[in-house]
């Protein structure tokens, strides 16, 4: 079972509803929304207003990746806006467990995220409390960066941790995912793939971007029921 999550960071925002519908029609499973505050990462992007806009465009799960300082102060706004999954970073966050509890108490699924420079062991203590672990395969802040192949070993390490302590949790990867590397990432144990450039900037269009990723992962994994329905 795998999930493809389309990051709208590379979408054409002058046509956001059309872009999301094309990704949905092509069979993506989730919509990934990258929230950046200019402090935790060197870029500023979207807030709850965009989540609320996406909620009106699609009924697909909204997968919100918070790259912000003090995420605990904004959880309620993102969940009220329609987030189904809320992922917070492990780095510089003394309140991780409390914030994961808050996300669950407000009815959303909770994820923990690690940057490329953060060791796998740093998330071990919270693995029993999450629904998803996101391993970054670029340094967060921008779409269009190159996948860092050395992270494959960390994906396998986290996969082993999940098998021992939380086998139901999803193992997500984000950053530079494309048709050339997605099989290796699946082989390492990931079952949820975020892509912005490979979907929204594909030279033959969004549907072809989605198809070329799916073609590669279908060779490795069973389709999620939702993707099966969509053929
Ligand atoms: C990076 C974001 C990613 C980004 C992925 O900080 O978290 O979700 O949009 O973009 P691509 O797929 O272009 O690397
Ligand atoms: Zn992201």
JSON list of C-alpha atoms and ligand atoms in Angstrom, two decimals:
[
{"chain": "A", "resi": 1, "resn": "UNK", "atom": "CA", "xyz": [0.00, 0.00, 0.00]},
{"chain": "A", "resi": 2, "resn": "UNK", "atom": "CA", "xyz": [1.46, 3.39, -0.90]},
{"chain": "A", "resi": 3, "resn": "UNK", "atom": "CA", "xyz": [0.39, 7.01, -0.94]},
{"chain": "A", "resi": 4, "resn": "UNK", "atom": "CA", "xyz": [1.41, 9.81, -3.26]},
{"chain": "A", "resi": 5, "resn": "UNK", "atom": "CA", "xyz": [1.14, 13.29, -1.71]},
{"chain": "A", "resi": 6, "resn": "UNK", "atom": "CA", "xyz": [1.23, 16.23, -4.15]},
{"chain": "A", "resi": 7, "resn": "UNK", "atom": "CA", "xyz": [3.02, 19.26, -2.68]},
{"chain": "A", "resi": 8, "resn": "UNK", "atom": "CA", "xyz": [1.36, 22.43, -3.96]},
{"chain": "A", "resi": 9, "resn": "UNK", "atom": "CA", "xyz": [4.55, 24.42, -3.33]},
{"chain": "A", "resi": 10, "resn": "UNK", "atom": "CA", "xyz": [5.33, 24.07, -7.05]},
{"chain": "A", "resi": 11, "resn": "UNK", "atom": "CA", "xyz": [1.74, 24.58, -8.26]},
{"chain": "A", "resi": 12, "resn": "UNK", "atom": "CA", "xyz": [0.65, 27.61, -10.27]},
{"chain": "A", "resi": 13, "resn": "UNK", "atom": "CA", "xyz": [-1.24, 29.56, -7.62]},
{"chain": "A", "resi": 14, "resn": "UNK", "atom": "CA", "xyz": [-3.05, 31.64, -10.21]},
{"chain": "A", "resi": 15, "resn": "UNK", "atom": "CA", "xyz": [-4.85, 28.39, -11.09]},
{"chain": "A", "resi": 16, "resn": "UNK", "atom": "CA", "xyz": [-4.73, 26.49, -7.81]},
{"chain": "A", "resi": 17, "resn": "UNK", "atom": "CA", "xyz": [-8.09, 24.75, -8.04]},
{"chain": "A", "resi": 18, "resn": "UNK", "atom": "CA", "xyz": [-7.40, 23.57, -11.59]},
{"chain": "A", "resi": 19, "resn": "UNK", "atom": "CA", "xyz": [-3.94, 22.31, -10.60]},
{"chain": "A", "resi": 20, "resn": "UNK", "atom": "CA", "xyz": [-5.24, 20.40, -7.57]},
{"chain": "A", "resi": 21, "resn": "UNK", "atom": "CA", "xyz": [-8.09, 18.86, -9.59]},
{"chain": "A", "resi": 22, "resn": "UNK", "atom": "CA", "xyz": [-5.66, 17.69, -12.26]},
{"chain": "A", "resi": 23, "resn": "UNK", "atom": "CA", "xyz": [-3.46, 16.04, -9.60]},
{"chain": "A", "resi": 24, "resn": "UNK", "atom": "CA", "xyz": [-6.53, 14.46, -8.02]},
{"chain": "A", "resi": 25, "resn": "UNK", "atom": "CA", "xyz": [-7.85, 13.17, -11.36]},
{"chain": "A", "resi": 26, "resn": "UNK", "atom": "CA", "xyz": [-4.43, 11.68, -12.10]},
{"chain": "A", "resi": 27, "resn": "UNK", "atom": "CA", "xyz": [-4.66, 9.68, -8.87]},
{"chain": "A", "resi": 28, "resn": "UNK", "atom": "CA", "xyz": [-2.69, 11.42, -6.11]},
{"chain": "A", "resi": 29, "resn": "UNK", "atom": "CA", "xyz": [-3.84, 10.30, -2.67]},
{"chain": "A", "resi": 30, "resn": "UNK", "atom": "CA", "xyz": [-3.11, 13.37, -0.52]},
{"chain": "A", "resi": 31, "resn": "UNK", "atom": "CA", "xyz": [-2.43, 17.09, -0.95]},
{"chain": "A", "resi": 32, "resn": "UNK", "atom": "CA", "xyz": [0.76, 18.25, 0.86]},
{"chain": "A", "resi": 33, "resn": "UNK", "atom": "CA", "xyz": [0.86, 21.84, 2.13]},
{"chain": "A", "resi": 34, "resn": "UNK", "atom": "CA", "xyz": [4.26, 23.28, 3.11]},
{"chain": "A", "resi": 35, "resn": "UNK", "atom": "CA", "xyz": [3.98, 25.91, 5.82]},
{"chain": "A", "resi": 36, "resn": "UNK", "atom": "CA", "xyz": [7.14, 28.02, 6.32]},
{"chain": "A", "resi": 37, "resn": "UNK", "atom": "CA", "xyz": [7.63, 31.01, 8.63]},
{"chain": "A", "resi": 38, "resn": "UNK", "atom": "CA", "xyz": [10.95, 32.56, 7.54]},
{"chain": "A", "resi": 39, "resn": "UNK", "atom": "CA", "xyz": [12.51, 31.56, 10.90]},
{"chain": "A", "resi": 40, "resn": "UNK", "atom": "CA", "xyz": [12.55, 27.78, 11.15]},
{"chain": "A", "resi": 41, "resn": "UNK", "atom": "CA", "xyz": [13.44, 27.76, 7.44]},
{"chain": "A", "resi": 42, "resn": "UNK", "atom": "CA", "xyz": [14.64, 30.63, 5.23]},
{"chain": "A", "resi": 43, "resn": "UNK", "atom": "CA", "xyz": [11.40, 30.96, 3.24]},
{"chain": "A", "resi": 44, "resn": "UNK", "atom": "CA", "xyz": [7.84, 32.15, 3.89]},
{"chain": "A", "resi": 45, "resn": "UNK", "atom": "CA", "xyz": [4.94, 30.36, 2.25]},
{"chain": "A", "resi": 46, "resn": "UNK", "atom": "CA", "xyz": [1.36, 29.61, 3.31]},
{"chain": "A", "resi": 47, "resn": "UNK", "atom": "CA", "xyz": [-0.84, 29.69, 6.39]},
{"chain": "A", "resi": 48, "resn": "UNK", "atom": "CA", "xyz": [-4.23, 28.35, 7.51]},
{"chain": "A", "resi": 49, "resn": "UNK", "atom": "CA", "xyz": [-5.98, 30.44, 4.85]},
{"chain": "A", "resi": 50, "resn": "UNK", "atom": "CA", "xyz": [-4.48, 28.30, 2.07]},
{"chain": "A", "resi": 51, "resn": "UNK", "atom": "CA", "xyz": [-5.41, 25.11, 3.94]},
{"chain": "A", "resi": 52, "resn": "UNK", "atom": "CA", "xyz": [-8.98, 26.38, 4.13]},
{"chain": "A", "resi": 53, "resn": "UNK", "atom": "CA", "xyz": [-8.86, 27.19, 0.38]},
{"chain": "A", "resi": 54, "resn": "UNK", "atom": "CA", "xyz": [-7.60, 23.68, -0.44]},
{"chain": "A", "resi": 55, "resn": "UNK", "atom": "CA", "xyz": [-10.34, 22.22, 1.78]},
{"chain": "A", "resi": 56, "resn": "UNK", "atom": "CA", "xyz": [-12.93, 23.87, -0.46]},
{"chain": "A", "resi": 57, "resn": "UNK", "atom": "CA", "xyz": [-11.23, 22.60, -3.63]},
{"chain": "A", "resi": 58, "resn": "UNK", "atom": "CA", "xyz": [-10.76, 18.92, -2.75]},
{"chain": "A", "resi": 59, "resn": "UNK", "atom": "CA", "xyz": [-11.96, 16.18, -0.43]},
{"chain": "A", "resi": 60, "resn": "UNK", "atom": "CA", "xyz": [-8.56, 14.45, -0.51]},
{"chain": "A", "resi": 61, "resn": "UNK", "atom": "CA", "xyz": [-6.73, 14.32, 2.85]},
{"chain": "A", "resi": 62, "resn": "UNK", "atom": "CA", "xyz": [-4.76, 17.53, 3.49]},
{"chain": "A", "resi": 63, "resn": "UNK", "atom": "CA", "xyz": [-1.24, 16.73, 4.70]},
{"chain": "A", "resi": 64, "resn": "UNK", "atom": "CA", "xyz": [0.15, 19.84, 6.43]},
{"chain": "A", "resi": 65, "resn": "UNK", "atom": "CA", "xyz": [3.93, 20.01, 6.96]},
{"chain": "A", "resi": 66, "resn": "UNK", "atom": "CA", "xyz": [4.74, 22.69, 9.53]},
{"chain": "A", "resi": 67, "resn": "UNK", "atom": "CA", "xyz": [8.21, 24.22, 9.17]},
{"chain": "A", "resi": 68, "resn": "UNK", "atom": "CA", "xyz": [7.64, 26.89, 11.79]},
{"chain": "A", "resi": 69, "resn": "UNK", "atom": "CA", "xyz": [8.88, 27.88, 15.24]},
{"chain": "A", "resi": 70, "resn": "UNK", "atom": "CA", "xyz": [6.53, 27.12, 18.14]},
{"chain": "A", "resi": 71, "resn": "UNK", "atom": "CA", "xyz": [4.13, 25.00, 16.06]},
{"chain": "A", "resi": 72, "resn": "UNK", "atom": "CA", "xyz": [2.04, 24.42, 19.19]},
{"chain": "A", "resi": 73, "resn": "UNK", "atom": "CA", "xyz": [0.69, 27.97, 18.85]},
{"chain": "A", "resi": 74, "resn": "UNK", "atom": "CA", "xyz": [-0.84, 27.27, 15.43]},
{"chain": "A", "resi": 75, "resn": "UNK", "atom": "CA", "xyz": [-2.14, 23.69, 15.56]},
{"chain": "A", "resi": 76, "resn": "UNK", "atom": "CA", "xyz": [-5.70, 24.69, 16.32]},
{"chain": "A", "resi": 77, "resn": "UNK", "atom": "CA", "xyz": [-5.86, 27.11, 13.35]},
{"chain": "A", "resi": 78, "resn": "UNK", "atom": "CA", "xyz": [-4.58, 24.53, 10.87]},
{"chain": "A", "resi": 79, "resn": "UNK", "atom": "CA", "xyz": [-6.93, 21.80, 12.06]},
{"chain": "A", "resi": 80, "resn": "UNK", "atom": "CA", "xyz": [-9.91, 24.18, 12.09]},
{"chain": "A", "resi": 81, "resn": "UNK", "atom": "CA", "xyz": [-8.97, 25.09, 8.50]},
{"chain": "A", "resi": 82, "resn": "UNK", "atom": "CA", "xyz": [-9.25, 21.44, 7.47]},
{"chain": "A", "resi": 83, "resn": "UNK", "atom": "CA", "xyz": [-5.90, 19.70, 8.01]},
{"chain": "A", "resi": 84, "resn": "UNK", "atom": "CA", "xyz": [-6.25, 15.91, 8.29]},
{"chain": "A", "resi": 85, "resn": "UNK", "atom": "CA", "xyz": [-2.56, 15.25, 8.93]},
{"chain": "A", "resi": 86, "resn": "UNK", "atom": "CA", "xyz": [-0.31, 17.68, 10.81]},
{"chain": "A", "resi": 87, "resn": "UNK", "atom": "CA", "xyz": [3.43, 17.02, 10.92]},
{"chain": "A", "resi": 88, "resn": "UNK", "atom": "CA", "xyz": [5.86, 18.88, 13.18]},
{"chain": "A", "resi": 89, "resn": "UNK", "atom": "CA", "xyz": [9.66, 18.85, 13.23]},
{"chain": "A", "resi": 90, "resn": "UNK", "atom": "CA", "xyz": [11.68, 17.23, 16.01]},
{"chain": "A", "resi": 91, "resn": "UNK", "atom": "CA", "xyz": [14.40, 19.92, 15.81]},
{"chain": "A", "resi": 92, "resn": "UNK", "atom": "CA", "xyz": [14.40, 22.83, 18.30]},
{"chain": "A", "resi": 93, "resn": "UNK", "atom": "CA", "xyz": [11.15, 21.68, 19.83]},
{"chain": "A", "resi": 94, "resn": "UNK", "atom": "CA", "xyz": [11.05, 21.02, 23.57]},
{"chain": "A", "resi": 95, "resn": "UNK", "atom": "CA", "xyz": [7.27, 20.41, 23.47]},
{"chain": "A", "resi": 96, "resn": "UNK", "atom": "CA", "xyz": [7.10, 17.66, 20.87]},
{"chain": "A", "resi": 97, "resn": "UNK", "atom": "CA", "xyz": [5.12, 15.12, 22.86]},
{"chain": "A", "resi": 98, "resn": "UNK", "atom": "CA", "xyz": [2.68, 17.70, 24.21]},
{"chain": "A", "resi": 99, "resn": "UNK", "atom": "CA", "xyz": [2.12, 19.03, 20.68]},
{"chain": "A", "resi": 100, "resn": "UNK", "atom": "CA", "xyz": [1.51, 15.53, 19.27]},
{"chain": "A", "resi": 101, "resn": "UNK", "atom": "CA", "xyz": [-1.10, 15.05, 22.00]},
{"chain": "A", "resi": 102, "resn": "UNK", "atom": "CA", "xyz": [-2.68, 18.38, 21.08]},
{"chain": "A", "resi": 103, "resn": "UNK", "atom": "CA", "xyz": [-2.90, 17.38, 17.40]},
{"chain": "A", "resi": 104, "resn": "UNK", "atom": "CA", "xyz": [-4.64, 14.12, 18.34]},
{"chain": "A", "resi": 105, "resn": "UNK", "atom": "CA", "xyz": [-6.97, 15.82, 20.81]},
{"chain": "A", "resi": 106, "resn": "UNK", "atom": "CA", "xyz": [-8.18, 18.09, 18.00]},
{"chain": "A", "resi": 107, "resn": "UNK", "atom": "CA", "xyz": [-8.97, 15.12, 15.77]},
{"chain": "A", "resi": 108, "resn": "UNK", "atom": "CA", "xyz": [-6.07, 15.12, 13.31]},
{"chain": "A", "resi": 109, "resn": "UNK", "atom": "CA", "xyz": [-3.40, 12.51, 12.60]},
{"chain": "A", "resi": 110, "resn": "UNK", "atom": "CA", "xyz": [0.06, 13.47, 13.84]},
{"chain": "A", "resi": 111, "resn": "UNK", "atom": "CA", "xyz": [3.46, 13.19, 12.17]},
{"chain": "A", "resi": 112, "resn": "UNK", "atom": "CA", "xyz": [7.06, 13.81, 13.25]},
{"chain": "A", "resi": 113, "resn": "UNK", "atom": "CA", "xyz": [9.66, 15.13, 10.78]},
{"chain": "A", "resi": 114, "resn": "UNK", "atom": "CA", "xyz": [13.47, 14.86, 10.69]},
{"chain": "A", "resi": 115, "resn": "UNK", "atom": "CA", "xyz": [15.84, 17.07, 8.72]},
{"chain": "A", "resi": 116, "resn": "UNK", "atom": "CA", "xyz": [18.75, 15.53, 6.78]},
{"chain": "A", "resi": 117, "resn": "UNK", "atom": "CA", "xyz": [21.20, 16.45, 9.56]},
{"chain": "A", "resi": 118, "resn": "UNK", "atom": "CA", "xyz": [19.09, 14.92, 12.33]},
{"chain": "A", "resi": 119, "resn": "UNK", "atom": "CA", "xyz": [19.85, 11.33, 13.39]},
{"chain": "A", "resi": 120, "resn": "UNK", "atom": "CA", "xyz": [17.17, 8.64, 13.23]},
{"chain": "A", "resi": 121, "resn": "UNK", "atom": "CA", "xyz": [17.54, 8.00, 16.98]},
{"chain": "A", "resi": 122, "resn": "UNK", "atom": "CA", "xyz": [16.25, 11.48, 17.80]},
{"chain": "A", "resi": 123, "resn": "UNK", "atom": "CA", "xyz": [12.66, 10.39, 16.98]},
{"chain": "A", "resi": 124, "resn": "UNK", "atom": "CA", "xyz": [12.79, 6.97, 18.67]},
{"chain": "A", "resi": 125, "resn": "UNK", "atom": "CA", "xyz": [11.10, 8.13, 21.89]},
{"chain": "A", "resi": 126, "resn": "UNK", "atom": "CA", "xyz": [8.07, 9.59, 20.10]},
{"chain": "A", "resi": 127, "resn": "UNK", "atom": "CA", "xyz": [7.55, 6.81, 17.52]},
{"chain": "A", "resi": 128, "resn": "UNK", "atom": "CA", "xyz": [4.82, 5.14, 19.61]},
{"chain": "A", "resi": 129, "resn": "UNK", "atom": "CA", "xyz": [2.87, 8.42, 19.62]},
{"chain": "A", "resi": 130, "resn": "UNK", "atom": "CA", "xyz": [2.76, 9.24, 15.91]},
{"chain": "A", "resi": 131, "resn": "UNK", "atom": "CA", "xyz": [0.78, 8.15, 12.87]},
{"chain": "A", "resi": 132, "resn": "UNK", "atom": "CA", "xyz": [3.55, 9.14, 10.43]},
{"chain": "A", "resi": 133, "resn": "UNK", "atom": "CA", "xyz": [7.30, 9.74, 10.33]},
{"chain": "A", "resi": 134, "resn": "UNK", "atom": "CA", "xyz": [8.54, 12.09, 7.60]},
{"chain": "A", "resi": 135, "resn": "UNK", "atom": "CA", "xyz": [12.19, 11.74, 6.60]},
{"chain": "A", "resi": 136, "resn": "UNK", "atom": "CA", "xyz": [13.36, 14.84, 4.71]},
{"chain": "A", "resi": 137, "resn": "UNK", "atom": "CA", "xyz": [15.54, 14.02, 1.70]},
{"chain": "A", "resi": 138, "resn": "UNK", "atom": "CA", "xyz": [16.44, 17.71, 1.16]},
{"chain": "A", "resi": 139, "resn": "UNK", "atom": "CA", "xyz": [16.95, 20.54, 3.62]},
{"chain": "A", "resi": 140, "resn": "UNK", "atom": "CA", "xyz": [13.49, 22.05, 4.07]},
{"chain": "A", "resi": 141, "resn": "UNK", "atom": "CA", "xyz": [12.73, 25.49, 2.66]},
{"chain": "A", "resi": 142, "resn": "UNK", "atom": "CA", "xyz": [12.30, 25.17, -1.08]},
{"chain": "A", "resi": 143, "resn": "UNK", "atom": "CA", "xyz": [11.00, 22.86, -3.76]},
{"chain": "A", "resi": 144, "resn": "UNK", "atom": "CA", "xyz": [13.20, 21.91, -6.71]},
{"chain": "A", "resi": 145, "resn": "UNK", "atom": "CA", "xyz": [16.24, 20.82, -4.70]},
{"chain": "A", "resi": 146, "resn": "UNK", "atom": "CA", "xyz": [18.22, 17.62, -5.36]},
{"chain": "A", "resi": 147, "resn": "UNK", "atom": "CA", "xyz": [17.47, 14.41, -3.47]},
{"chain": "A", "resi": 148, "resn": "UNK", "atom": "CA", "xyz": [20.26, 13.49, -1.01]},
{"chain": "A", "resi": 149, "resn": "UNK", "atom": "CA", "xyz": [20.94, 9.77, -1.66]},
{"chain": "A", "resi": 150, "resn": "UNK", "atom": "CA", "xyz": [22.85, 9.27, 1.60]},
{"chain": "A", "resi": 151, "resn": "UNK", "atom": "CA", "xyz": [19.51, 9.56, 3.46]},
{"chain": "A", "resi": 152, "resn": "UNK", "atom": "CA", "xyz": [18.41, 6.13, 2.14]},
{"chain": "A", "resi": 153, "resn": "UNK", "atom": "CA", "xyz": [20.19, 4.44, 5.06]},
{"chain": "A", "resi": 154, "resn": "UNK", "atom": "CA", "xyz": [18.26, 6.57, 7.55]},
{"chain": "A", "resi": 155, "resn": "UNK", "atom": "CA", "xyz": [14.96, 5.63, 5.87]},
{"chain": "A", "resi": 156, "resn": "UNK", "atom": "CA", "xyz": [15.81, 1.94, 6.41]},
{"chain": "A", "resi": 157, "resn": "UNK", "atom": "CA", "xyz": [16.77, 2.58, 10.04]},
{"chain": "A", "resi": 158, "resn": "UNK", "atom": "CA", "xyz": [13.45, 4.32, 10.70]},
{"chain": "A", "resi": 159, "resn": "UNK", "atom": "CA", "xyz": [11.58, 1.55, 8.88]},
{"chain": "A", "resi": 160, "resn": "UNK", "atom": "CA", "xyz": [13.12, -0.96, 11.32]},
{"chain": "A", "resi": 161, "resn": "UNK", "atom": "CA", "xyz": [12.14, 1.21, 14.29]},
{"chain": "A", "resi": 162, "resn": "UNK", "atom": "CA", "xyz": [8.56, 1.42, 13.02]},
{"chain": "A", "resi": 163, "resn": "UNK", "atom": "CA", "xyz": [8.36, -2.33, 12.50]},
{"chain": "A", "resi": 164, "resn": "UNK", "atom": "CA", "xyz": [9.35, -2.84, 16.14]},
{"chain": "A", "resi": 165, "resn": "UNK", "atom": "CA", "xyz": [7.39, -0.08, 17.85]},
{"chain": "A", "resi": 166, "resn": "UNK", "atom": "CA", "xyz": [4.60, 1.17, 15.55]},
{"chain": "A", "resi": 167, "resn": "UNK", "atom": "CA", "xyz": [4.07, -0.99, 12.45]},
{"chain": "A", "resi": 168, "resn": "UNK", "atom": "CA", "xyz": [0.89, 0.83, 11.42]},
{"chain": "A", "resi": 169, "resn": "UNK", "atom": "CA", "xyz": [2.60, 4.22, 11.07]},
{"chain": "A", "resi": 170, "resn": "UNK", "atom": "CA", "xyz": [3.26, 5.64, 7.63]},
{"chain": "A", "resi": 171, "resn": "UNK", "atom": "CA", "xyz": [6.85, 6.31, 6.53]},
{"chain": "A", "resi": 172, "resn": "UNK", "atom": "CA", "xyz": [6.84, 9.42, 4.38]},
{"chain": "A", "resi": 173, "resn": "UNK", "atom": "CA", "xyz": [9.69, 10.98, 2.36]},
{"chain": "A", "resi": 174, "resn": "UNK", "atom": "CA", "xyz": [9.86, 14.54, 1.04]},
{"chain": "A", "resi": 175, "resn": "UNK", "atom": "CA", "xyz": [12.42, 16.32, -1.13]},
{"chain": "A", "resi": 176, "resn": "UNK", "atom": "CA", "xyz": [13.68, 15.78, -4.66]},
{"chain": "A", "resi": 177, "resn": "UNK", "atom": "CA", "xyz": [11.51, 12.69, -5.23]},
{"chain": "A", "resi": 178, "resn": "UNK", "atom": "CA", "xyz": [11.34, 11.81, -8.94]},
{"chain": "A", "resi": 179, "resn": "UNK", "atom": "CA", "xyz": [10.83, 8.75, -11.19]},
{"chain": "A", "resi": 180, "resn": "UNK", "atom": "CA", "xyz": [14.56, 7.99, -11.08]},
{"chain": "A", "resi": 181, "resn": "UNK", "atom": "CA", "xyz": [14.85, 7.69, -7.29]},
{"chain": "A", "resi": 182, "resn": "UNK", "atom": "CA", "xyz": [11.36, 6.70, -6.09]},
{"chain": "A", "resi": 183, "resn": "UNK", "atom": "CA", "xyz": [12.02, 2.95, -6.43]},
{"chain": "A", "resi": 184, "resn": "UNK", "atom": "CA", "xyz": [15.12, 3.15, -4.24]},
{"chain": "A", "resi": 185, "resn": "UNK", "atom": "CA", "xyz": [13.15, 5.14, -1.66]},
{"chain": "A", "resi": 186, "resn": "UNK", "atom": "CA", "xyz": [10.37, 2.53, -1.69]},
{"chain": "A", "resi": 187, "resn": "UNK", "atom": "CA", "xyz": [12.98, -0.23, -1.43]},
{"chain": "A", "resi": 188, "resn": "UNK", "atom": "CA", "xyz": [14.39, 1.47, 1.69]},
{"chain": "A", "resi": 189, "resn": "UNK", "atom": "CA", "xyz": [10.94, 1.21, 3.30]},
{"chain": "A", "resi": 190, "resn": "UNK", "atom": "CA", "xyz": [8.99, 4.40, 2.55]},
{"chain": "A", "resi": 191, "resn": "UNK", "atom": "CA", "xyz": [5.31, 4.07, 1.66]},
{"chain": "A", "resi": 192, "resn": "UNK", "atom": "CA", "xyz": [4.28, 7.72, 1.27]},
{"chain": "A", "resi": 193, "resn": "UNK", "atom": "CA", "xyz": [5.99, 9.94, -1.28]},
{"chain": "A", "resi": 194, "resn": "UNK", "atom": "CA", "xyz": [5.75, 13.74, -1.41]},
{"chain": "A", "resi": 195, "resn": "UNK", "atom": "CA", "xyz": [6.54, 15.43, -4.71]},
{"chain": "A", "resi": 196, "resn": "UNK", "atom": "CA", "xyz": [6.19, 19.03, -5.89]},
{"chain": "A", "resi": 197, "resn": "UNK", "atom": "CA", "xyz": [8.44, 19.58, -8.92]},
{"chain": "A", "resi": 198, "resn": "UNK", "atom": "CA", "xyz": [7.99, 16.06, -10.35]},
{"chain": "A", "resi": 199, "resn": "UNK", "atom": "CA", "xyz": [4.20, 16.60, -10.39]},
{"chain": "A", "resi": 200, "resn": "UNK", "atom": "CA", "xyz": [3.49, 20.28, -10.94]},
{"chain": "A", "resi": 201, "resn": "UNK", "atom": "CA", "xyz": [6.49, 21.13, -13.13]},
{"chain": "A", "resi": 202, "resn": "UNK", "atom": "CA", "xyz": [6.49, 18.02, -15.32]},
{"chain": "A", "resi": 203, "resn": "UNK", "atom": "CA", "xyz": [7.14, 19.16, -18.92]},
{"chain": "A", "resi": 204, "resn": "UNK", "atom": "CA", "xyz": [4.20, 17.06, -20.22]},
{"chain": "A", "resi": 205, "resn": "UNK", "atom": "CA", "xyz": [1.81, 18.25, -17.53]},
{"chain": "A", "resi": 206, "resn": "UNK", "atom": "CA", "xyz": [0.50, 17.24, -14.13]},
{"chain": "A", "resi": 207, "resn": "UNK", "atom": "CA", "xyz": [-1.15, 13.96, -15.19]},
{"chain": "A", "resi": 208, "resn": "UNK", "atom": "CA", "xyz": [2.06, 12.73, -16.80]},
{"chain": "A", "resi": 209, "resn": "UNK", "atom": "CA", "xyz": [4.03, 13.79, -13.71]},
{"chain": "A", "resi": 210, "resn": "UNK", "atom": "CA", "xyz": [1.76, 11.70, -11.50]},
{"chain": "A", "resi": 211, "resn": "UNK", "atom": "CA", "xyz": [1.75, 8.76, -13.93]},
{"chain": "A", "resi": 212, "resn": "UNK", "atom": "CA", "xyz": [5.50, 8.60, -14.21]},
{"chain": "A", "resi": 213, "resn": "UNK", "atom": "CA", "xyz": [5.88, 8.41, -10.41]},
{"chain": "A", "resi": 214, "resn": "UNK", "atom": "CA", "xyz": [3.09, 5.85, -10.08]},
{"chain": "A", "resi": 215, "resn": "UNK", "atom": "CA", "xyz": [4.50, 3.66, -12.83]},
{"chain": "A", "resi": 216, "resn": "UNK", "atom": "CA", "xyz": [7.76, 3.32, -10.90]},
{"chain": "A", "resi": 217, "resn": "UNK", "atom": "CA", "xyz": [6.22, 2.63, -7.49]},
{"chain": "A", "resi": 218, "resn": "UNK", "atom": "CA", "xyz": [3.61, 0.23, -8.80]},
{"chain": "A", "resi": 219, "resn": "UNK", "atom": "CA", "xyz": [6.43, -2.05, -9.80]},
{"chain": "A", "resi": 220, "resn": "UNK", "atom": "CA", "xyz": [7.36, -2.22, -6.10]},
{"chain": "A", "resi": 221, "resn": "UNK", "atom": "CA", "xyz": [4.16, -1.87, -4.12]},
{"chain": "A", "resi": 222, "resn": "UNK", "atom": "CA", "xyz": [0.47, -2.57, -3.97]},
{"chain": "A", "resi": 223, "resn": "UNK", "atom": "CA", "xyz": [-1.76, 0.40, -4.79]},
{"chain": "A", "resi": 224, "resn": "UNK", "atom": "CA", "xyz": [-3.77, 2.04, -2.03]},
{"chain": "A", "resi": 225, "resn": "UNK", "atom": "CA", "xyz": [-7.52, 1.27, -2.33]},
{"chain": "A", "resi": 226, "resn": "UNK", "atom": "CA", "xyz": [-8.18, 4.85, -3.37]},
{"chain": "A", "resi": 227, "resn": "UNK", "atom": "CA", "xyz": [-5.63, 4.70, -6.17]},
{"chain": "A", "resi": 228, "resn": "UNK", "atom": "CA", "xyz": [-7.01, 1.32, -7.27]},
{"chain": "A", "resi": 229, "resn": "UNK", "atom": "CA", "xyz": [-10.50, 2.80, -7.61]},
{"chain": "A", "resi": 230, "resn": "UNK", "atom": "CA", "xyz": [-9.06, 5.50, -9.78]},
{"chain": "A", "resi": 231, "resn": "UNK", "atom": "CA", "xyz": [-7.43, 2.89, -12.01]},
{"chain": "B", "resi": 1, "resn": "LIG", "atom": "C1", "xyz": [10.62, 21.35, 1.13]},
{"chain": "B", "resi": 1, "resn": "LIG", "atom": "C2", "xyz": [9.18, 20.91, 1.21]},
{"chain": "B", "resi": 1, "resn": "LIG", "atom": "C3", "xyz": [8.82, 19.92, 0.19]},
{"chain": "B", "resi": 1, "resn": "LIG", "atom": "C4", "xyz": [8.94, 20.44, -1.22]},
{"chain": "B", "resi": 1, "resn": "LIG", "atom": "C5", "xyz": [9.22, 19.30, -2.14]},
{"chain": "B", "resi": 1, "resn": "LIG", "atom": "O1", "xyz": [10.91, 22.16, 2.21]},
{"chain": "B", "resi": 1, "resn": "LIG", "atom": "O2", "xyz": [8.92, 20.33, 2.48]},
{"chain": "B", "resi": 1, "resn": "LIG", "atom": "O3", "xyz": [7.52, 19.39, 0.41]},
{"chain": "B", "resi": 1, "resn": "LIG", "atom": "O4", "xyz": [7.78, 21.09, -1.65]},
{"chain": "B", "resi": 1, "resn": "LIG", "atom": "O5", "xyz": [9.52, 19.81, -3.40]},
{"chain": "B", "resi": 1, "resn": "LIG", "atom": "P1", "xyz": [10.26, 18.92, -4.49]},
{"chain": "B", "resi": 1, "resn": "LIG", "atom": "O6", "xyz": [9.44, 17.71, -4.70]},
{"chain": "B", "resi": 1, "resn": "LIG", "atom": "O7", "xyz": [10.37, 19.82, -5.66]},
{"chain": "B", "resi": 1, "resn": "LIG", "atom": "O8", "xyz": [11.62, 18.60, -3.87]},
{"chain": "B", "resi": 2, "resn": "LIG", "atom": "ZN1", "xyz": [7.00, 19.22, 2.73]}
]
